[in-house]
mmCIF file of C-alpha atoms in Angstrom:
data_model
loop_
_atom_site.group_PDB
_atom_site.id
_atom_site.type_symbol
_atom_site.label_atom_id
_atom_site.label_comp_id
_atom_site.label_asym_id
_atom_site.label_seq_id
_atom_site.Cartn_x
_atom_site.Cartn_y
_atom_site.Cartn_z
ATOM 1 C CA MET A 1035 -18.518 63.971 9.962
ATOM 2 C CA ARG A 1036 -18.767 64.480 13.738
ATOM 3 C CA ILE A 1037 -15.855 62.017 14.258
ATOM 4 C CA LEU A 1038 -13.716 63.904 11.722
ATOM 5 C CA ILE A 1039 -14.370 67.209 13.501
ATOM 6 C CA CYS A 1040 -13.487 65.683 16.896
ATOM 7 C CA LEU A 1041 -10.297 64.181 15.455
ATOM 8 C CA LEU A 1042 -9.227 67.497 13.907
ATOM 9 C CA ALA A 1043 -10.021 69.348 17.134
ATOM 10 C CA SER A 1044 -7.931 66.928 19.212
ATOM 11 C CA MET A 1045 -5.005 67.301 16.786
ATOM 12 C CA MET A 1046 -5.147 71.090 17.129
ATOM 13 C CA PHE A 1047 -4.646 70.924 20.900
ATOM 14 C CA THR A 1048 -1.767 68.460 21.097
ATOM 15 C CA GLY A 1049 1.928 68.508 20.253
ATOM 16 C CA ASN A 1050 3.551 71.889 19.678
ATOM 17 C CA ASP A 1051 0.465 73.821 20.797
ATOM 18 C CA THR A 1052 1.170 72.913 24.429
ATOM 19 C CA PRO A 1053 3.099 75.787 26.021
ATOM 20 C CA LEU A 1054 6.004 75.271 28.386
ATOM 21 C CA ALA A 1055 5.208 77.310 31.492
ATOM 22 C CA ILE A 1056 7.573 78.106 34.328
ATOM 23 C CA GLN A 1057 5.721 79.585 37.285
ATOM 24 C CA PHE A 1058 7.636 81.200 40.114
ATOM 25 C CA GLY A 1059 6.727 81.180 43.778
ATOM 26 C CA THR A 1060 7.120 78.998 46.816
ATOM 27 C CA GLU A 1061 4.965 76.130 45.521
ATOM 28 C CA GLU A 1062 5.750 76.325 41.788
ATOM 29 C CA ASN A 1063 8.062 74.613 39.286
ATOM 30 C CA GLY A 1064 10.448 77.591 39.100
ATOM 31 C CA ASN A 1065 11.381 77.634 42.776
ATOM 32 C CA ASN A 1066 14.788 76.016 42.192
ATOM 33 C CA TRP A 1067 16.382 78.849 40.202
ATOM 34 C CA ARG A 1068 19.488 80.402 41.806
ATOM 35 C CA ALA A 1069 21.721 83.462 41.687
ATOM 36 C CA VAL A 1070 25.085 83.379 39.893
ATOM 37 C CA ASN A 1071 27.046 86.594 40.330
ATOM 38 C CA ASP A 1072 30.358 87.965 39.083
ATOM 39 C CA GLY A 1073 32.057 86.564 42.201
ATOM 40 C CA VAL A 1074 32.657 83.444 40.073
ATOM 41 C CA MET A 1075 35.209 85.629 38.237
ATOM 42 C CA GLY A 1076 36.462 87.768 41.142
ATOM 43 C CA GLY A 1077 33.782 90.481 41.070
ATOM 44 C CA LEU A 1078 31.983 91.849 44.105
ATOM 45 C CA SER A 1079 28.354 92.105 42.926
ATOM 46 C CA LYS A 1080 25.727 90.581 45.177
ATOM 47 C CA GLY A 1081 22.421 89.042 44.210
ATOM 48 C CA VAL A 1082 20.028 86.729 46.027
ATOM 49 C CA VAL A 1083 16.815 84.970 45.004
ATOM 50 C CA GLU A 1084 13.790 84.785 47.276
ATOM 51 C CA MET A 1085 10.585 82.967 46.401
ATOM 52 C CA THR A 1086 7.455 84.846 47.425
ATOM 53 C CA GLY A 1087 3.981 83.354 47.293
ATOM 54 C CA GLU A 1088 3.643 83.859 43.531
ATOM 55 C CA THR A 1089 6.951 85.253 42.211
ATOM 56 C CA ALA A 1090 10.719 84.998 42.327
ATOM 57 C CA LYS A 1091 12.373 88.147 43.626
ATOM 58 C CA PHE A 1092 16.013 88.667 42.611
ATOM 59 C CA THR A 1093 17.634 91.552 44.513
ATOM 60 C CA GLY A 1094 21.113 92.831 45.140
ATOM 61 C CA GLU A 1095 23.739 95.356 44.155
ATOM 62 C CA ILE A 1096 26.014 95.545 41.129
ATOM 63 C CA SER A 1097 29.646 96.412 41.816
ATOM 64 C CA LEU A 1098 32.117 97.321 39.075
ATOM 65 C CA ARG A 1099 35.120 96.692 41.356
ATOM 66 C CA ASN A 1100 37.526 93.848 40.474
ATOM 67 C CA ASN A 1101 36.249 93.867 36.870
ATOM 68 C CA GLY A 1102 32.786 92.911 38.102
ATOM 69 C CA GLY A 1103 29.456 94.087 36.845
ATOM 70 C CA PHE A 1104 26.955 91.263 36.570
ATOM 71 C CA ALA A 1105 24.401 89.380 38.567
ATOM 72 C CA SER A 1106 22.218 86.659 37.102
ATOM 73 C CA PHE A 1107 19.268 84.496 38.068
ATOM 74 C CA ARG A 1108 19.423 81.021 36.459
ATOM 75 C CA SER A 1109 17.516 77.804 36.087
ATOM 76 C CA PRO A 1110 19.161 74.551 37.092
ATOM 77 C CA TYR A 1111 20.753 72.612 34.248
ATOM 78 C CA ASP A 1112 18.140 70.493 32.541
ATOM 79 C CA GLU A 1113 16.906 69.544 29.082
ATOM 80 C CA PHE A 1114 14.581 72.228 27.712
ATOM 81 C CA ASP A 1115 13.400 71.376 24.207
ATOM 82 C CA LEU A 1116 12.573 74.908 23.062
ATOM 83 C CA GLY A 1117 12.882 74.048 19.364
ATOM 84 C CA GLN A 1118 9.148 73.457 19.096
ATOM 85 C CA TYR A 1119 8.236 76.985 20.241
ATOM 86 C CA GLU A 1120 8.231 80.337 18.448
ATOM 87 C CA THR A 1121 7.668 82.870 21.253
ATOM 88 C CA VAL A 1122 8.583 83.436 24.877
ATOM 89 C CA GLU A 1123 6.319 85.480 27.152
ATOM 90 C CA ILE A 1124 7.663 86.867 30.430
ATOM 91 C CA ARG A 1125 5.777 88.721 33.151
ATOM 92 C CA ALA A 1126 8.206 90.735 35.263
ATOM 93 C CA ARG A 1127 9.097 94.052 36.821
ATOM 94 C CA THR A 1128 12.402 95.706 37.676
ATOM 95 C CA THR A 1129 13.958 98.695 39.365
ATOM 96 C CA GLY A 1130 17.494 99.955 39.127
ATOM 97 C CA GLN A 1131 18.884 97.856 36.252
ATOM 98 C CA SER A 1132 18.033 96.618 32.783
ATOM 99 C CA PHE A 1133 17.933 92.850 32.175
ATOM 100 C CA ALA A 1134 18.130 90.337 29.337
ATOM 101 C CA MET A 1135 17.137 86.706 28.946
ATOM 102 C CA GLN A 1136 19.803 84.179 27.951
ATOM 103 C CA LEU A 1137 19.422 80.617 26.659
ATOM 104 C CA TYR A 1138 22.393 78.261 26.942
ATOM 105 C CA ARG A 1139 23.172 74.974 25.249
ATOM 106 C CA SER A 1140 26.590 74.496 26.863
ATOM 107 C CA ARG A 1141 27.959 74.649 30.413
ATOM 108 C CA ALA A 1142 31.182 76.211 29.074
ATOM 109 C CA TRP A 1143 31.112 79.961 29.835
ATOM 110 C CA TRP A 1144 33.058 80.800 26.670
ATOM 111 C CA GLU A 1145 30.589 79.088 24.316
ATOM 112 C CA PRO A 1146 27.980 81.175 22.454
ATOM 113 C CA TYR A 1147 24.437 81.490 23.789
ATOM 114 C CA LEU A 1148 21.252 83.263 22.726
ATOM 115 C CA LYS A 1149 20.367 86.609 24.311
ATOM 116 C CA HIS A 1150 17.565 89.172 24.101
ATOM 117 C CA PRO A 1151 17.027 92.347 26.162
ATOM 118 C CA LEU A 1152 13.832 92.591 28.203
ATOM 119 C CA GLU A 1153 11.930 95.789 27.595
ATOM 120 C CA LEU A 1154 10.691 96.314 31.137
ATOM 121 C CA ASP A 1155 9.600 99.508 32.853
ATOM 122 C CA GLU A 1156 12.525 100.235 35.218
ATOM 123 C CA ASN A 1157 10.190 102.070 37.616
ATOM 124 C CA GLY A 1158 8.797 98.815 39.007
ATOM 125 C CA ASP A 1159 5.550 98.462 37.036
ATOM 126 C CA TRP A 1160 4.555 94.941 35.947
ATOM 127 C CA THR A 1161 5.189 94.323 32.251
ATOM 128 C CA THR A 1162 4.365 91.357 30.050
ATOM 129 C CA VAL A 1163 6.830 91.024 27.166
ATOM 130 C CA LYS A 1164 6.482 88.687 24.202
ATOM 131 C CA ILE A 1165 9.658 87.955 22.249
ATOM 132 C CA PRO A 1166 9.899 85.860 19.088
ATOM 133 C CA LEU A 1167 12.674 83.316 19.676
ATOM 134 C CA ALA A 1168 13.978 84.193 16.189
ATOM 135 C CA ASP A 1169 14.841 87.669 17.575
ATOM 136 C CA PHE A 1170 17.364 86.301 20.107
ATOM 137 C CA LYS A 1171 20.955 87.115 19.085
ATOM 138 C CA ASP A 1172 23.909 84.742 18.967
ATOM 139 C CA THR A 1173 26.149 86.110 21.734
ATOM 140 C CA ARG A 1174 29.525 85.237 23.230
ATOM 141 C CA LEU A 1175 31.009 86.842 26.352
ATOM 142 C CA ALA A 1176 28.203 89.462 26.417
ATOM 143 C CA GLU A 1177 28.868 90.621 22.833
ATOM 144 C CA PRO A 1178 26.847 89.719 19.730
ATOM 145 C CA THR A 1179 28.886 87.439 17.454
ATOM 146 C CA GLY A 1180 27.394 88.851 14.270
ATOM 147 C CA ARG A 1181 26.556 85.334 13.143
ATOM 148 C CA GLU A 1182 23.062 84.419 12.092
ATOM 149 C CA THR A 1183 21.122 82.973 15.012
ATOM 150 C CA ASP A 1184 20.932 79.189 14.714
ATOM 151 C CA LEU A 1185 17.464 78.392 16.049
ATOM 152 C CA GLU A 1186 18.046 74.682 15.424
ATOM 153 C CA TRP A 1187 19.917 74.393 18.691
ATOM 154 C CA LEU A 1188 16.970 75.669 20.763
ATOM 155 C CA SER A 1189 16.052 72.002 21.122
ATOM 156 C CA GLU A 1190 19.396 71.555 22.960
ATOM 157 C CA THR A 1191 18.822 74.307 25.553
ATOM 158 C CA ILE A 1192 20.128 73.264 28.968
ATOM 159 C CA GLN A 1193 19.742 76.478 30.976
ATOM 160 C CA MET A 1194 17.794 79.756 31.024
ATOM 161 C CA ALA A 1195 18.874 82.937 32.776
ATOM 162 C CA PHE A 1196 18.117 86.584 33.430
ATOM 163 C CA ILE A 1197 21.159 88.871 33.646
ATOM 164 C CA ASN A 1198 21.603 92.593 34.212
ATOM 165 C CA THR A 1199 22.870 94.335 31.084
ATOM 166 C CA GLY A 1200 23.719 97.910 32.034
ATOM 167 C CA LYS A 1201 27.191 97.477 33.595
ATOM 168 C CA LYS A 1202 25.953 100.124 36.026
ATOM 169 C CA ALA A 1203 26.861 100.105 39.726
ATOM 170 C CA GLY A 1204 23.974 100.198 42.157
ATOM 171 C CA PRO A 1205 21.044 98.294 43.616
ATOM 172 C CA PHE A 1206 18.563 96.273 41.580
ATOM 173 C CA GLU A 1207 15.404 94.236 41.901
ATOM 174 C CA LEU A 1208 13.937 91.889 39.306
ATOM 175 C CA GLU A 1209 10.693 90.137 40.137
ATOM 176 C CA VAL A 1210 9.395 87.450 37.766
ATOM 177 C CA ALA A 1211 5.939 85.862 37.854
ATOM 178 C CA TYR A 1212 6.249 83.437 34.934
ATOM 179 C CA ILE A 1213 7.894 82.443 31.657
ATOM 180 C CA LYS A 1214 5.837 80.789 28.912
ATOM 181 C CA PHE A 1215 7.097 79.342 25.647
ATOM 182 C CA TYR A 1216 4.529 78.776 22.900
#
């Protein structure tokens, strides 16, 4: 009986129960994320990423000139098998702008991706948000497609990002401590 209990206990703590954690900071696994701003399309927004001791700080200013209006903070391209998880948890704070999380499965900017707004206190207080991955919306060029979200392709995720969503000119700061998928 004791062997059966040990076997069942070991099965409960393996496989899909292991969260994927991305910690930010100078000595962590998230220290290679980078800024991608609307300058790639002619815009004039500015955003830079700085790793602090325990967080990633993404700061800058959104400009609406030259059809601009976005700044994003992105992971490097990699293989992220998110299909085995149901929830993402993010600890972050922001001032000046609202943000969303995006999950990509293609490098082509015109291809659909999954997106969900982050409900953060815009006054700079730390917030921990938990979002069911099923609540992410199929999105293309910043607009929901109206199609049902295909969660099957989460196992094909190649990049994660945070992007401002307000199309509002002005300064911003987004500071992220961690992302956990479970």
